[in-house]
CSV table of N, CA and C in Angstrom, one decimal:
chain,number,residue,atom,x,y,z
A,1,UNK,N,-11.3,26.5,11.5
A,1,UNK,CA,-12.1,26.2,10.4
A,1,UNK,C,-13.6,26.4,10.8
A,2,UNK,N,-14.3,27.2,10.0
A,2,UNK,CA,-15.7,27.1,10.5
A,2,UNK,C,-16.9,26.2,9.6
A,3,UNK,N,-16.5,25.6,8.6
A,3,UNK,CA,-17.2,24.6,8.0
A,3,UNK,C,-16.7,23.7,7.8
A,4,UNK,N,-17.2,22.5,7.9
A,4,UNK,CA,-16.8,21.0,7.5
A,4,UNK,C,-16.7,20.8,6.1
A,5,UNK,N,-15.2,20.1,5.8
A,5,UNK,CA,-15.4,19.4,4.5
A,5,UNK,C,-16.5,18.3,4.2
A,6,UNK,N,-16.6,18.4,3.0
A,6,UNK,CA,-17.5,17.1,2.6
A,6,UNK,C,-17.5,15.9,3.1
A,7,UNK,N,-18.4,15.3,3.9
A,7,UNK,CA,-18.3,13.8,4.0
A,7,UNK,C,-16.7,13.0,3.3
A,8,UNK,N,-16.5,12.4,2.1
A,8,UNK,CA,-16.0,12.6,1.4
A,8,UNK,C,-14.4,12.7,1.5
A,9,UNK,N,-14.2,14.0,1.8
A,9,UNK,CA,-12.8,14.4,1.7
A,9,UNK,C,-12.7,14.5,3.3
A,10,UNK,N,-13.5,14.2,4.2
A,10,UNK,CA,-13.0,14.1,5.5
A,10,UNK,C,-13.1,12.7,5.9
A,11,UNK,N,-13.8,11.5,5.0
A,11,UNK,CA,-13.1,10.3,5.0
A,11,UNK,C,-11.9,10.2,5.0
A,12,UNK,N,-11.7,10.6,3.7
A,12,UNK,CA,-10.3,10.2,3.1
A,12,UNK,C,-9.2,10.8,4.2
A,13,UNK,N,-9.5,12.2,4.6
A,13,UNK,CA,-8.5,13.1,5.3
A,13,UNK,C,-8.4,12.0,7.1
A,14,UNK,N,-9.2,11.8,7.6
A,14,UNK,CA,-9.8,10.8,8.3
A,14,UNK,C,-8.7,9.9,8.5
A,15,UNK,N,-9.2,9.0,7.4
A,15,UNK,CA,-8.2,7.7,7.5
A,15,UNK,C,-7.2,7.5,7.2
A,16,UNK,N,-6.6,8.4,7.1
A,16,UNK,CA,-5.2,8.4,6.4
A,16,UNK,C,-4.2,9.1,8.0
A,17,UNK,N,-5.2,9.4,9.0
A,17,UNK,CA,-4.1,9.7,10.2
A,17,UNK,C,-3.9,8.7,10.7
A,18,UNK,N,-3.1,8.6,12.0
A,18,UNK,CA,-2.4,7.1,12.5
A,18,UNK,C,-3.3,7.1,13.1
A,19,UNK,N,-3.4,5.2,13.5
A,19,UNK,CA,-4.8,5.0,14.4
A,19,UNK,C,-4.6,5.6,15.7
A,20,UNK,N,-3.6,5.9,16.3
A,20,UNK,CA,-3.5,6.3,17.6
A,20,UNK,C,-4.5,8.0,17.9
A,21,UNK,N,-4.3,8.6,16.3
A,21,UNK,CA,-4.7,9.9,16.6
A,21,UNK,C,-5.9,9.8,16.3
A,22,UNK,N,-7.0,8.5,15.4
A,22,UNK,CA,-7.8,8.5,15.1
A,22,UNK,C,-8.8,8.1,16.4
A,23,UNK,N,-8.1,7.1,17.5
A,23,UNK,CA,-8.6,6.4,18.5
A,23,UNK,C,-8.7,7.9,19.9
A,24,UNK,N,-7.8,8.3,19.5
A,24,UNK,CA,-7.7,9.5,20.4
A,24,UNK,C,-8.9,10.6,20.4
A,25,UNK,N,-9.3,10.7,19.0
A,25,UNK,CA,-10.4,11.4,18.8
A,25,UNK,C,-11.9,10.8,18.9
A,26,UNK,N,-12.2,9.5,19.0
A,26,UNK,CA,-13.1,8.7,19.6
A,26,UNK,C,-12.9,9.0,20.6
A,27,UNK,N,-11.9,9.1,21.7
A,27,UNK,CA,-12.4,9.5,23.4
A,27,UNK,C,-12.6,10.7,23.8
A,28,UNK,N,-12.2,11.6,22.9
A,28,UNK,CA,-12.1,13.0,23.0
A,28,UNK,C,-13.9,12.9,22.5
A,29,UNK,N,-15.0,12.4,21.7
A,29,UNK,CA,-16.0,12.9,21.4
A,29,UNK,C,-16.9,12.0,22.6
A,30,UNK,N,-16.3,11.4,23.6
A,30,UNK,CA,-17.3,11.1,24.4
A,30,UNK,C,-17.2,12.1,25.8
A,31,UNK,N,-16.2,13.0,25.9
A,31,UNK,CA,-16.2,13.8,26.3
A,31,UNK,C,-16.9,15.3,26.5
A,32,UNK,N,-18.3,15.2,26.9
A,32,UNK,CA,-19.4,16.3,26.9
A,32,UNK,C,-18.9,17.5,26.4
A,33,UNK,N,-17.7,18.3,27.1
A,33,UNK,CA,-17.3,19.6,27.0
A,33,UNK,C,-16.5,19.7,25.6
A,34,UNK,N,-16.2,18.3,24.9
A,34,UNK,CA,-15.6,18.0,23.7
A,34,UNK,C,-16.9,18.3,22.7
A,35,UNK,N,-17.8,17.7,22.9
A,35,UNK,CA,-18.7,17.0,21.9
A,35,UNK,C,-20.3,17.7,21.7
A,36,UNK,N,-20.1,18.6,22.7
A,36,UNK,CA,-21.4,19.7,22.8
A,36,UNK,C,-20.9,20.6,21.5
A,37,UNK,N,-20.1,21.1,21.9
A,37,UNK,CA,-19.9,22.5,21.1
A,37,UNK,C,-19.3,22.5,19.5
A,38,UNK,N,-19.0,20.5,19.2
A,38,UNK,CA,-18.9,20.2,18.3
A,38,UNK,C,-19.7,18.9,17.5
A,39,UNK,N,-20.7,19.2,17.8
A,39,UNK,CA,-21.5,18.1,17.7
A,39,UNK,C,-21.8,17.1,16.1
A,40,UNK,N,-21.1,18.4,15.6
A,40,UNK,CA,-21.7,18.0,13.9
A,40,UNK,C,-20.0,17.5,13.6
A,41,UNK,N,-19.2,18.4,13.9
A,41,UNK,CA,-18.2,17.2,13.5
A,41,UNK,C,-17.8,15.9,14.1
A,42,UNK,N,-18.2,15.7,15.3
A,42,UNK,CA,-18.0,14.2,16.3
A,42,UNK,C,-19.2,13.5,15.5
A,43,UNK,N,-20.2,13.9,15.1
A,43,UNK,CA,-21.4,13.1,14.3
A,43,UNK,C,-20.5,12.8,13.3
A,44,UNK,N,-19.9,13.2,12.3
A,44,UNK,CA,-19.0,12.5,11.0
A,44,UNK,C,-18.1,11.5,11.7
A,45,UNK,N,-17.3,12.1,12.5
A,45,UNK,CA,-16.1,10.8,13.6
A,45,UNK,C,-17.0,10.0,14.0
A,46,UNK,N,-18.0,9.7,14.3
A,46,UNK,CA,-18.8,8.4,14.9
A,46,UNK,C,-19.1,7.5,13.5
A,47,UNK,N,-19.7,8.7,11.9
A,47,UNK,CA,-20.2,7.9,11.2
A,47,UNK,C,-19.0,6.7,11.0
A,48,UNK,N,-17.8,7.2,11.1
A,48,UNK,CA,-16.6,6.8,10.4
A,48,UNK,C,-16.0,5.9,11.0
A,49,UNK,N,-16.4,6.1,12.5
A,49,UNK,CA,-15.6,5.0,13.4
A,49,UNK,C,-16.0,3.4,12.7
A,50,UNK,N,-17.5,3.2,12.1
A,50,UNK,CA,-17.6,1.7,11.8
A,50,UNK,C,-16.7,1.4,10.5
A,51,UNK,N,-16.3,2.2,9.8
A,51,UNK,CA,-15.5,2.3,8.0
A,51,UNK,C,-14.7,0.9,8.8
């Protein structure tokens, strides 16, 4: 995918995975070689982590 869904529908799409896979993607965005080259979508997973 080369664009991000809307805020919005990647809430919804977001929260609706199991927390294990949601938690999993919090440690995966503190991971530099993760989070460089995706920076704009680990910025929506951070907004989301306080929901």
């Amino acid at each position: 995918m080369k664009t991000l869904k809307p805020r919005a529908e990647f809430k919804i799409a977001f929260m609706s995975m199991p927390q294990a896979k949601r938690e999993m993607m919090m440690r995966e965005r503190q991971d530099a070689a993760m989070g460089k080259p995706h920076a704009e979508f680990y910025a929506d997973v951070n907004a989301l982590a306080g929901s």
